[in-house]
Short mmCIF file of C-alpha atoms in Angstrom, two decimals:
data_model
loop_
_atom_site.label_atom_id
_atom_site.label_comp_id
_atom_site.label_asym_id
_atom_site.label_seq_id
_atom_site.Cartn_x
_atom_site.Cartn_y
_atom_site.Cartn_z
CA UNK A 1 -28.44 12.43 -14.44
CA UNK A 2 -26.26 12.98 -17.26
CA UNK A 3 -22.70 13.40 -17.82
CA UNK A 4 -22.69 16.69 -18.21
CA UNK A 5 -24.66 17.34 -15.00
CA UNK A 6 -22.94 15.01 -12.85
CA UNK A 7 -19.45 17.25 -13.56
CA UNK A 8 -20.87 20.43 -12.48
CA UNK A 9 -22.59 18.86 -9.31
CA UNK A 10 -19.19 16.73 -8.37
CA UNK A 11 -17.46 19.86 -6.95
CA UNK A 12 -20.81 20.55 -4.45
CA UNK A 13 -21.72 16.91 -3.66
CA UNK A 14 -21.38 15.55 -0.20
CA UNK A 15 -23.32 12.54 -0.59
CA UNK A 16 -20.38 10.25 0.49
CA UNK A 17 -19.97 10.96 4.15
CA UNK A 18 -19.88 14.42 3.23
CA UNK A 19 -17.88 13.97 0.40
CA UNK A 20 -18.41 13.77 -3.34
CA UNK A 21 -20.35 10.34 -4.80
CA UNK A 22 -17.50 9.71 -6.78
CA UNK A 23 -15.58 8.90 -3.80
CA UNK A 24 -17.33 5.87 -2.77
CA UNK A 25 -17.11 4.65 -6.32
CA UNK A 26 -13.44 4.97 -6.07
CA UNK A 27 -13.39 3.71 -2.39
CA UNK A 28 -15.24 0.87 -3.40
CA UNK A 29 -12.98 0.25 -6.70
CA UNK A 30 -9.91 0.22 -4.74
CA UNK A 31 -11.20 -1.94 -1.71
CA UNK A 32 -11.84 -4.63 -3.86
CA UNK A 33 -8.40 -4.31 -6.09
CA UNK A 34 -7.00 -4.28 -2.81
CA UNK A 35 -8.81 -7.51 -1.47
CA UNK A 36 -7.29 -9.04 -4.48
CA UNK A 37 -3.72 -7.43 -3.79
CA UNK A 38 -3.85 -8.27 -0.60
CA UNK A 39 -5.50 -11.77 -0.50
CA UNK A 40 -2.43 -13.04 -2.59
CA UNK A 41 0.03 -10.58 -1.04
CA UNK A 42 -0.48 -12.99 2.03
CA UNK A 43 -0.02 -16.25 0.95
CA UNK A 44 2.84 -15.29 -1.44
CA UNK A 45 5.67 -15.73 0.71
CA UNK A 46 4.44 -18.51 2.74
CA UNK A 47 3.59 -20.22 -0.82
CA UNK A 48 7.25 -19.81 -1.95
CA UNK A 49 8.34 -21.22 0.93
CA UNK A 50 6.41 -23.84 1.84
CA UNK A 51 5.67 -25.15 -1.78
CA UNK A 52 7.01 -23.45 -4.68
CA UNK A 53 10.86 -23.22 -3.60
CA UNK A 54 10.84 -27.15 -2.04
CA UNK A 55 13.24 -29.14 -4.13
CA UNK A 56 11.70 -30.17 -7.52
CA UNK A 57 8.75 -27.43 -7.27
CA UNK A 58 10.03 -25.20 -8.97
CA UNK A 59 11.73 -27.29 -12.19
CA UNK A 60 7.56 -26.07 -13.96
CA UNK A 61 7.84 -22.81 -13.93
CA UNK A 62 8.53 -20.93 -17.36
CA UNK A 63 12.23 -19.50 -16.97
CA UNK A 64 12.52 -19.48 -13.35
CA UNK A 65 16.22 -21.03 -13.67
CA UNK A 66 17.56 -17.70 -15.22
CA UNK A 67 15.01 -15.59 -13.02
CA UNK A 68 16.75 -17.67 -9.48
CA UNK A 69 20.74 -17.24 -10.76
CA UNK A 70 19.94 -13.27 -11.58
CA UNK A 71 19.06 -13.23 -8.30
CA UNK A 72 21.63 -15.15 -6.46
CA UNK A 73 24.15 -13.16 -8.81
CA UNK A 74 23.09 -10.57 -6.56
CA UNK A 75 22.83 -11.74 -3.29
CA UNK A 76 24.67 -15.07 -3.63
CA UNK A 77 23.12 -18.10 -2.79
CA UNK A 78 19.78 -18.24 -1.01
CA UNK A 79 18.23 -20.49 1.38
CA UNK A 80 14.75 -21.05 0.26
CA UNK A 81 12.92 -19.05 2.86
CA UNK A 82 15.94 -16.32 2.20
CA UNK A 83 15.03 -16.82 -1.46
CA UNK A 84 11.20 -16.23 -1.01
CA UNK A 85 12.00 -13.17 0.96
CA UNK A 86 14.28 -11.62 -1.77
CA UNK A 87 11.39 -12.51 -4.47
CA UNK A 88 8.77 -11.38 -1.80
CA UNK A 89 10.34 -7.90 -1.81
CA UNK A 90 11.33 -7.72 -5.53
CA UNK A 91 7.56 -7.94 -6.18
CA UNK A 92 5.93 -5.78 -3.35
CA UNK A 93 8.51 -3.05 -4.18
CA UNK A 94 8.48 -3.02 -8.19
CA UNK A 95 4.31 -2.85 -7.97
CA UNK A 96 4.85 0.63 -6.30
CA UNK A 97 7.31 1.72 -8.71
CA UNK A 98 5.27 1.31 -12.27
CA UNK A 99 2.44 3.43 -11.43
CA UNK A 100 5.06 5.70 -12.91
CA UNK A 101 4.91 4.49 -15.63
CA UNK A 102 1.05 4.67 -15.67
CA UNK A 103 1.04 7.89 -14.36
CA UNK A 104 2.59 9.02 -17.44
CA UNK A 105 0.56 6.42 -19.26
CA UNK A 106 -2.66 7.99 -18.74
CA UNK A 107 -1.36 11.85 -18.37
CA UNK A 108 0.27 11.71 -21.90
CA UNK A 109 -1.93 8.99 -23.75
CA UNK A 110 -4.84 7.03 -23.47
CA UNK A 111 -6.30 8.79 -19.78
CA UNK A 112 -7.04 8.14 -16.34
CA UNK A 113 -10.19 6.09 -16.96
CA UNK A 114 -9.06 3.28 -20.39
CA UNK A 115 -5.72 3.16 -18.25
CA UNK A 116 -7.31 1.96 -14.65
CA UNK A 117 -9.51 -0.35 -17.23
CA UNK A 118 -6.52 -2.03 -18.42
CA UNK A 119 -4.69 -2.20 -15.46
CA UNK A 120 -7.74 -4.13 -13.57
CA UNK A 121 -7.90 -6.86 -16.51
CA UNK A 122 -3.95 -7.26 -16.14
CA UNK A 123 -4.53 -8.08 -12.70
CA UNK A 124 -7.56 -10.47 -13.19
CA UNK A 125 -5.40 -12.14 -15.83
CA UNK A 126 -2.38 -12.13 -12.76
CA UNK A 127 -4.09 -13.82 -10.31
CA UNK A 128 -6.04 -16.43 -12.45
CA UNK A 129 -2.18 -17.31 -13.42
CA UNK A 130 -0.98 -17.39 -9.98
CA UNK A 131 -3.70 -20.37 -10.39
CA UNK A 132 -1.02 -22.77 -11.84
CA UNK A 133 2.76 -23.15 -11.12
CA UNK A 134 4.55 -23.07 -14.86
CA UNK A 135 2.90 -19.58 -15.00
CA UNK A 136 4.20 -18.16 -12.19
CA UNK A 137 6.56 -15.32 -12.94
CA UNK A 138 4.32 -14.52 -16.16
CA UNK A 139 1.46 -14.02 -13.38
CA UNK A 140 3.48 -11.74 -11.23
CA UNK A 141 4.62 -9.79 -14.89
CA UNK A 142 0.93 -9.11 -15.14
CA UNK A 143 0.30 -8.08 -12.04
CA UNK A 144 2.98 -5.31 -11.66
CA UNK A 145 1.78 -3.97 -15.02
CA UNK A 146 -1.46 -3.87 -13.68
CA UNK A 147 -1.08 -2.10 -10.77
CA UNK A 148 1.22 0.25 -12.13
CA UNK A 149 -2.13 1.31 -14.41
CA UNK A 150 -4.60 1.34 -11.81
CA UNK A 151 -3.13 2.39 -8.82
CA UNK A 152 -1.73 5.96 -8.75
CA UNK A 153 -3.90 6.61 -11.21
CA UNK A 154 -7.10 5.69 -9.33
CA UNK A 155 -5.69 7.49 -6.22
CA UNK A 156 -4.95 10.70 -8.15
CA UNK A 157 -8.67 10.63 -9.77
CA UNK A 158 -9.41 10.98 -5.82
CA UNK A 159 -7.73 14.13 -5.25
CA UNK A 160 -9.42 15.82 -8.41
CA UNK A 161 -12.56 15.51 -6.70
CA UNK A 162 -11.35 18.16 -4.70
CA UNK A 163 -10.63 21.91 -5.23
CA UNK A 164 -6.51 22.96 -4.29
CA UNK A 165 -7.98 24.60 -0.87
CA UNK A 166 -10.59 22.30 -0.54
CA UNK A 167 -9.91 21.35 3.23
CA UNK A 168 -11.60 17.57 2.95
CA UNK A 169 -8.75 16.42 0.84
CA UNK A 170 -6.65 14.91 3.67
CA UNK A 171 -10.01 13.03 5.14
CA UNK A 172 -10.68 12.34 1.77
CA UNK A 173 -7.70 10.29 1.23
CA UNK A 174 -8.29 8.48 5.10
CA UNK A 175 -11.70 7.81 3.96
CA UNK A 176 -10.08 6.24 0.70
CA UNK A 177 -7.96 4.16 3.24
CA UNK A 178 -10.15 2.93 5.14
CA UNK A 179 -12.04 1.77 2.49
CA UNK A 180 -9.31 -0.43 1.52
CA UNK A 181 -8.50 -1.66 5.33
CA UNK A 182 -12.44 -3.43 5.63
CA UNK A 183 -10.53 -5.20 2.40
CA UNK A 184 -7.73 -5.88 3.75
CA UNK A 185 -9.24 -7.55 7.07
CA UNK A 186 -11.37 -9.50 4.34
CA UNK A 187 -9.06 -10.68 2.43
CA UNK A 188 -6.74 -12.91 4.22
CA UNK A 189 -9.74 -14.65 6.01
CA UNK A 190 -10.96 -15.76 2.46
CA UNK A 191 -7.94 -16.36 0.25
CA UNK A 192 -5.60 -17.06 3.18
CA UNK A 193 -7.99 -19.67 4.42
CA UNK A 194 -8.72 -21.28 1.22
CA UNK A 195 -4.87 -21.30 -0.03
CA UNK A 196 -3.69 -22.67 3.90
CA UNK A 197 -6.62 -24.99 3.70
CA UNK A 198 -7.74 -26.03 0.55
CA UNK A 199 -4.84 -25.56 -1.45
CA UNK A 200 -2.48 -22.41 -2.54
CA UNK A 201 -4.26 -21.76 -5.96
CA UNK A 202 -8.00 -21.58 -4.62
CA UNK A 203 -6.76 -18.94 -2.92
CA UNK A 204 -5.07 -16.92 -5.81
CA UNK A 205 -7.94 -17.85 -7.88
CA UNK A 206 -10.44 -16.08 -5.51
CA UNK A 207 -8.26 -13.11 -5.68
CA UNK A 208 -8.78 -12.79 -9.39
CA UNK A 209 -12.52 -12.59 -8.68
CA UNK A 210 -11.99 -9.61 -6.37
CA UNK A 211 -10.44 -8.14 -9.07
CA UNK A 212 -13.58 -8.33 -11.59
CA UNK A 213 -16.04 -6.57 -8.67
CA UNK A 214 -13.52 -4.01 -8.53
CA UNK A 215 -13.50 -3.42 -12.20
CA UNK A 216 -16.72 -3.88 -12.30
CA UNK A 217 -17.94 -0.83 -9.74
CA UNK A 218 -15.63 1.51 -11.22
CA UNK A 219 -17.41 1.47 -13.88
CA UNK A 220 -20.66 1.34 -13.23
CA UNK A 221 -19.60 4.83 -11.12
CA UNK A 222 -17.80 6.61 -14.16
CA UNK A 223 -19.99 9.54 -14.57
CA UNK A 224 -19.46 10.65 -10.83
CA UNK A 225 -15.83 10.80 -11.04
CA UNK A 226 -13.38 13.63 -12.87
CA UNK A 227 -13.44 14.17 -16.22
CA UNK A 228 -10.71 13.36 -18.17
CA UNK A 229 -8.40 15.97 -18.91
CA UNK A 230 -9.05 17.79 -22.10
CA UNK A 231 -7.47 15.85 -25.16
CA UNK A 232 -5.15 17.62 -28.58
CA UNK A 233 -6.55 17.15 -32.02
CA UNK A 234 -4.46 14.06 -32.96
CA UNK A 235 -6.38 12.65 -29.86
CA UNK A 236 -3.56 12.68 -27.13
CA UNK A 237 -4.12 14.47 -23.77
CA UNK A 238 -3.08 17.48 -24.19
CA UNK A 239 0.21 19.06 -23.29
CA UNK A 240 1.49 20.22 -19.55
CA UNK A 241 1.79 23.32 -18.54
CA UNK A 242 5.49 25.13 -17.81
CA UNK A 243 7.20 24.18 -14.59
CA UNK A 244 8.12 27.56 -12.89
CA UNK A 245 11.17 27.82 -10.81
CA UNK A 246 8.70 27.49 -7.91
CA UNK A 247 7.21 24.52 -9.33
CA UNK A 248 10.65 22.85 -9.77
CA UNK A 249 11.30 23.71 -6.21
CA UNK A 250 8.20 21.89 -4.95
CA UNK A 251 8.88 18.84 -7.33
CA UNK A 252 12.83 18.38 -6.22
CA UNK A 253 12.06 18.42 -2.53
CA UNK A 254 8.64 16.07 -3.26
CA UNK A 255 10.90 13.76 -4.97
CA UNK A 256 13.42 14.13 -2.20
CA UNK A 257 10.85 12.94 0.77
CA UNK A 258 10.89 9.38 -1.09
CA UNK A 259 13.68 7.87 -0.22
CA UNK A 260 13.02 9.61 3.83
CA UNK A 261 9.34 7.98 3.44
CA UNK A 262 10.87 4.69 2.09
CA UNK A 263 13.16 3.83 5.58
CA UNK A 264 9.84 5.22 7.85
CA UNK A 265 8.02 2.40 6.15
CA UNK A 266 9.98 -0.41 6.61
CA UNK A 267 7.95 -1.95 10.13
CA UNK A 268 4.84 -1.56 8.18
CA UNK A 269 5.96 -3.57 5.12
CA UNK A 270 7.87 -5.72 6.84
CA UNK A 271 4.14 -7.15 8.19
CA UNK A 272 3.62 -9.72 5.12
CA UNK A 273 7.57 -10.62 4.95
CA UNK A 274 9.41 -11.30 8.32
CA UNK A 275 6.47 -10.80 10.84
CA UNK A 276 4.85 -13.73 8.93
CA UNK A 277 7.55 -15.92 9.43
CA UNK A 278 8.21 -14.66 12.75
CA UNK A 279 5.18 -15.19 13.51
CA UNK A 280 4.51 -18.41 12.42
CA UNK A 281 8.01 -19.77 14.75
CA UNK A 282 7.76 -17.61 17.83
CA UNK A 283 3.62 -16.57 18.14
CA UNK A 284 1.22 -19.13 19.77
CA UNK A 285 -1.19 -19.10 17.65
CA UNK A 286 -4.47 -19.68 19.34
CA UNK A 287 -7.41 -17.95 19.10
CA UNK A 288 -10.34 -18.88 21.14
CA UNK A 289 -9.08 -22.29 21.64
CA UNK A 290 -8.04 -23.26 18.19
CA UNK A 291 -4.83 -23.00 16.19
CA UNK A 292 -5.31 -20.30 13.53
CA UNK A 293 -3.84 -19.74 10.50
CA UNK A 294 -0.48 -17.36 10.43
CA UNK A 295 -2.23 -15.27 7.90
CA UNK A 296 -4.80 -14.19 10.46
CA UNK A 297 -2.50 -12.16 11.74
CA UNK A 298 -2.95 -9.94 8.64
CA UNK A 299 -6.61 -9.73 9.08
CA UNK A 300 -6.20 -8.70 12.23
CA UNK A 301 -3.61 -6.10 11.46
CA UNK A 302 -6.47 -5.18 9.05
CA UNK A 303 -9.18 -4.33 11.60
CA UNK A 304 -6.97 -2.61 14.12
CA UNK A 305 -5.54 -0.45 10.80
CA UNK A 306 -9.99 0.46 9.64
CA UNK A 307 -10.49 1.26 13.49
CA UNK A 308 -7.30 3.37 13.89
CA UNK A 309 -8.33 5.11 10.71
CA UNK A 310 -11.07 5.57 11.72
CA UNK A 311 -10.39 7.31 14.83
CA UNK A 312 -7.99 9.16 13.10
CA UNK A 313 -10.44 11.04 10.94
CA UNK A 314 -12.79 11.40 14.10
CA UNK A 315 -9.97 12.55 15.98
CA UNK A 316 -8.85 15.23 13.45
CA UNK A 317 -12.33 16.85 13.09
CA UNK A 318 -13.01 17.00 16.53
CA UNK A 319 -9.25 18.78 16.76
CA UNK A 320 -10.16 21.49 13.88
CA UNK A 321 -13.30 22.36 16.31
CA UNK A 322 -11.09 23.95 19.02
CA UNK A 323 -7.88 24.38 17.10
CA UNK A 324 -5.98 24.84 13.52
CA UNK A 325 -5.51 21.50 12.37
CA UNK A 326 -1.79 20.55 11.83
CA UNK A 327 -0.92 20.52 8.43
CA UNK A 328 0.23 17.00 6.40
CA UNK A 329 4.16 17.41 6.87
CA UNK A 330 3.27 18.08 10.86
CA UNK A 331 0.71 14.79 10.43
CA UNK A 332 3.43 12.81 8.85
CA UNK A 333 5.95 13.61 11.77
CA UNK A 334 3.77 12.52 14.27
CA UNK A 335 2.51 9.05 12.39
CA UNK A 336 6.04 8.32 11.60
CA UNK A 337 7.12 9.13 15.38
CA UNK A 338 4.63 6.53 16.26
CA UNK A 339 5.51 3.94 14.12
CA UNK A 340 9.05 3.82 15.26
CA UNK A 341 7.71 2.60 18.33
CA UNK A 342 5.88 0.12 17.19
CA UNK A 343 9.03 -2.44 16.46
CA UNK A 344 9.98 -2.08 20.36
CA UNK A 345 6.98 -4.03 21.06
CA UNK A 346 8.54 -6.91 19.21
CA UNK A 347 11.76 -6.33 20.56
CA UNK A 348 10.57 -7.18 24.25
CA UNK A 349 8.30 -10.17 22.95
CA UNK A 350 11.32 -11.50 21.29
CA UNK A 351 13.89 -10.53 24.55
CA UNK A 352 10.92 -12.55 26.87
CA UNK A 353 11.32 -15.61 23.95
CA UNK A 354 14.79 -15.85 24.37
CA UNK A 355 15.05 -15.39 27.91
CA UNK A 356 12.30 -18.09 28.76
CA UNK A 357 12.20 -20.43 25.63
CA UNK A 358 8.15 -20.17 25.81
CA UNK A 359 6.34 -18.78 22.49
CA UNK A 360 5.24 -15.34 22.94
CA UNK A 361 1.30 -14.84 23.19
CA UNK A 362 -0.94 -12.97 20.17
CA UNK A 363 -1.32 -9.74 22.46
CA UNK A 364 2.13 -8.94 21.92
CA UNK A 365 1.63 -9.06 18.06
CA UNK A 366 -1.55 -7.12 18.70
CA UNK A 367 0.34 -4.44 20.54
CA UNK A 368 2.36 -4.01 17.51
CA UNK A 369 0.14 -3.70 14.96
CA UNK A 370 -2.13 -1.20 16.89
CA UNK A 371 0.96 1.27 17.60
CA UNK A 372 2.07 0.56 14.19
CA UNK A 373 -1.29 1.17 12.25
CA UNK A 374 -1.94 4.42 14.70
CA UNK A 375 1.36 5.59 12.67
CA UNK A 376 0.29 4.10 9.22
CA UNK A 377 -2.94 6.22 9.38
CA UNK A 378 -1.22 9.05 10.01
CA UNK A 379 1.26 8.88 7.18
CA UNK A 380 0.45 6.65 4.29
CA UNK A 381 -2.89 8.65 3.67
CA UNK A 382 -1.64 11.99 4.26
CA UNK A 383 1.48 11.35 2.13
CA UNK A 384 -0.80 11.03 -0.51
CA UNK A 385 -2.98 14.03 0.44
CA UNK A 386 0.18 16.31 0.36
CA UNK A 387 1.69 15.18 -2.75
CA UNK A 388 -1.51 15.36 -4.41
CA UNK A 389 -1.85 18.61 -3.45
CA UNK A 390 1.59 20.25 -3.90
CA UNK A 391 1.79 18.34 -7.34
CA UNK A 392 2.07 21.15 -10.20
CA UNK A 393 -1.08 21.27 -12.84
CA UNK A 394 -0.62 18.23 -15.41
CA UNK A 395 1.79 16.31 -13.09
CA UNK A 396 -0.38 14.66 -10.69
CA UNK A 397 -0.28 11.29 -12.07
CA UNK A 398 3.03 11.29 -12.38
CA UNK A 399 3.86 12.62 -9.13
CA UNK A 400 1.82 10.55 -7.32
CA UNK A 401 3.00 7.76 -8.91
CA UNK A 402 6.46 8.83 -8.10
CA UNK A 403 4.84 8.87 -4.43
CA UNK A 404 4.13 5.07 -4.55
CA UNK A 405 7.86 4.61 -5.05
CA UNK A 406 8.96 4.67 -1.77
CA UNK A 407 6.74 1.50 -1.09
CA UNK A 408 8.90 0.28 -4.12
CA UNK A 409 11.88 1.23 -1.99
CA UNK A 410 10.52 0.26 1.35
CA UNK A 411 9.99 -3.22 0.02
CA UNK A 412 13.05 -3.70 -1.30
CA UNK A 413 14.37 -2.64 1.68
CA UNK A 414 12.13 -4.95 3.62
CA UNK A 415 12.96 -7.92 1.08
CA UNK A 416 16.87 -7.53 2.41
CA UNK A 417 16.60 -6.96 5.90
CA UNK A 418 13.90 -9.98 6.16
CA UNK A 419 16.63 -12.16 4.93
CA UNK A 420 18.76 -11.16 8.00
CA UNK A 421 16.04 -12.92 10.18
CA UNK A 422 17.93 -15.92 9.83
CA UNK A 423 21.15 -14.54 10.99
CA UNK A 424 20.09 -12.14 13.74
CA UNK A 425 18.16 -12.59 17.33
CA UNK A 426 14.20 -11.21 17.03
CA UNK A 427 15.31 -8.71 19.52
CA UNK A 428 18.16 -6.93 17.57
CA UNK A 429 16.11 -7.73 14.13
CA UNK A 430 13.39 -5.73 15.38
CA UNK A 431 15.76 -2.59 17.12
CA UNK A 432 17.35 -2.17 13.68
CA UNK A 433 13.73 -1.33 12.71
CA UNK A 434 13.18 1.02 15.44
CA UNK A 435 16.15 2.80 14.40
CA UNK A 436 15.67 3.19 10.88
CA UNK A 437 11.95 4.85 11.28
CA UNK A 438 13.23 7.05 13.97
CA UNK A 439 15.67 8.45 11.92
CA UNK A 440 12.84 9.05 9.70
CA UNK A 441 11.02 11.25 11.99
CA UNK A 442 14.11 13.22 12.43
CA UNK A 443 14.64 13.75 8.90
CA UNK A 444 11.12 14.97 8.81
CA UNK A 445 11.73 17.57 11.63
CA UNK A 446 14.23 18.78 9.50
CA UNK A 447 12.22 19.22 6.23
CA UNK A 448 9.27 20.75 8.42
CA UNK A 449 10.95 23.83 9.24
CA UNK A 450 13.19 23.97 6.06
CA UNK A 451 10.69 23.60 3.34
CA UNK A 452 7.35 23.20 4.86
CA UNK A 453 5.94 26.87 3.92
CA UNK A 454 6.80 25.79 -0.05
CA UNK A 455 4.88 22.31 -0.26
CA UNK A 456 1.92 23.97 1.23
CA UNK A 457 1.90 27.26 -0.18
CA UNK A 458 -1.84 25.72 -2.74
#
């Protein structure tokens, strides 16, 4: 099939689980970028802290002197699990701020498909750094860059497979998720394993190699995703369309739901920071009779987040059979209402700790992560949905990079209220997170019957 033809079948195709082709492409494409995300995401902090940041470790790496006093200008000085938390969340939140920048990247300049291209090659080059200590911070430089190209881009190439009324969209984008969870319960298992094991660069290298299937599927699948958006004569894409007042509306009270969706995220993304080293102290880690590695935890965080998903999307279209589906800001009340109580699982595991001085057993961190990933699937994927959605023509890369940003929030977030671990008891460490998400899902009561009508009026 040629180009030509594949863009006029896209919009009819259902060949992916009764979607278009070009999802799976795209599912595929991100799985693997996350397995490579992901796979280093989870030894990152435990790295820092139990190699990088130990006396004399660090004295390698190219300009890390000036990188640790900016820091500690900051937040004064740092212990060096304190430090690797700050770092931690300095780099988990800035990769979901640039996909601004490559929203705008590929809207205004080169396009969706050269700018996901040179994003993924950032990121190989990233995590073949992360390979050796003196390259470090240039490692991490790389991969923020390259994220911020491939990753709201790749997710807004997902909602132009769909028409503005198209009702798959919000499956579409839990599809796209749990795509990336089988990745995610991959990942850990095979870098976390060889960087525990064998040593911390095996496993950063084998993210890199992620990276290059990734690259590598999306593609071979080019000609079953959206075209790109129809260039000017001097060869730049071409320019957006008006905002009306209506449009401006949509876009203020879009941009106002970050910060809300940044503080409802904070027990998810607080999984590869504090629950880690949580974790690691209070957890007994056996499995089946044998001491596992901490990072398991993330793999198994992994599967119960695919399952959840899962059900989630089976749930949904069972719901639409005998009544109206609720609509995304309804969807992202109820995940967000969830995932508050998710922390107040770890809040009596930590209560039992201190009241008995006995480690706490895995099903309590099990517990969590299946009330918390029950949430996730009901926000995360139908943030994404609605923003795609309510974007105005010729802003959706932008907007949904500016979607991504309240990860970049959340983390930061995250990065300073890990640091508190040291200073507070598990059990009030965890309430403060039960707090913060439920204040969340108020705020997002509010917005429901205040604005709801406008950001679904396409």
């Amino acid at each position: 099939m040629n180009l030509r033809e594949s863009e006029n079948s896209r919009w009819t195709d259902k060949a992916f689980l009764g979607h278009p082709r070009g999802l799976g492409f795209l599912c595929f494409s991100e799985a693997w970028e996350r397995f490579s995300y992901y796979g280093m995401q989870a030894l990152l902090v435990l790295y820092m802290t139990h190699s990088l940041l130990q006396p004399g470790h660090a004295d390698p790496v190219l300009g890390f002197e000036p990188f640790r006093r900016a820091i500690e200008a900051v937040y004064g000085s740092l212990s060096p699990q304190a430090l690797a938390s700050v770092i931690f969340g300095l780099y988990a939140g800035l990769v979901y701020l640039t996909p601004i920048a490559g929203g705008i990247l590929a809207d205004r300049v080169i396009g969706r498909t050269r700018a996901i291209t040179v994003g993924a090659l950032l990121m190989v080059a990233g995590h073949f750094l992360m390979a050796f200590e003196v390259s470090f911070l240039v490692a991490l430089l790389c991969l923020l860059i390259g994220v911020g190209c491939f990753k709201g881009n790749i997710a807004t190439q997902v909602g132009e497979l769909y028409a503005a009324d198209d009702p798959r969209r919000g499956s579409a984008f839990q599809v796209y998720l749990l795509g990336i969870q089988f990745a995610v319960i991959v990942s850990p298992l095979i870098c976390g394993t060889l960087g525990e094991v064998y040593g911390w660069h095996w496993g950063f290298a084998a993210a890199g190699v992620g990276m290059l299937v990734g690259l590598t599927i999306y593609r071979t699948g080019r000609a079953w995703l959206p075209p790109e958006a129809v260039k000017s004569p001097d060869g730049t894409v071409a320019a957006r369309p008006i905002l009306s007042a209506t449009d401006r509306r949509t876009v203020l009270v879009l941009v106002l739901l970050i910060p809300v969706l940044a503080v409802g995220a904070v027990g998810n993304q607080q999984i590869f920071n504090a629950f880690l080293i949580w974790g690691e102290a209070n957890l007994a880690l056996t499995f089946f009779g044998k001491v596992m590695p901490v990072t398991w935890i993330i793999s198994l965080d992994a599967a119960a987040s695919a399952a959840l998903i899962l059900l989630s999307v089976l749930f949904w279209r069972w719901w639409a059979t005998i009544r109206k589906e609720p609509d995304e800001i309804t969807k992202l009340t109820i995940g967000v209402t969830i995932s508050a109580l998710a922390p107040l699982i770890l809040v009596l595991a930590s209560f039992k700790i201190e009241a008995t001085g006995e480690k706490a057993g895995l099903g309590w961190a099990i517990a969590f992560e299946l009330l918390n990933e029950l949430g996730f699937a009901n926000v995360f994927p139908i943030g994404l949905a609605l923003f795609s959605r309510a974007a105005p023509k010729g802003f959706g890369g932008m907007l949904i990079g500016a979607y991504y940003t309240h990860l970049f929030l959340a983390n930061m977030l995250v990065g300073w209220l890990g640091g508190l671990l040291e200073r507070m008891s598990g059990t009030s460490f965890w309430f403060l997170h039960t707090g913060l998400i439920g204040a969340t899902a108020v705020i997002l009561i509010v917005v429901r019957g205040t604005a709801g009508k406008m950001l679904l009026r396409n």
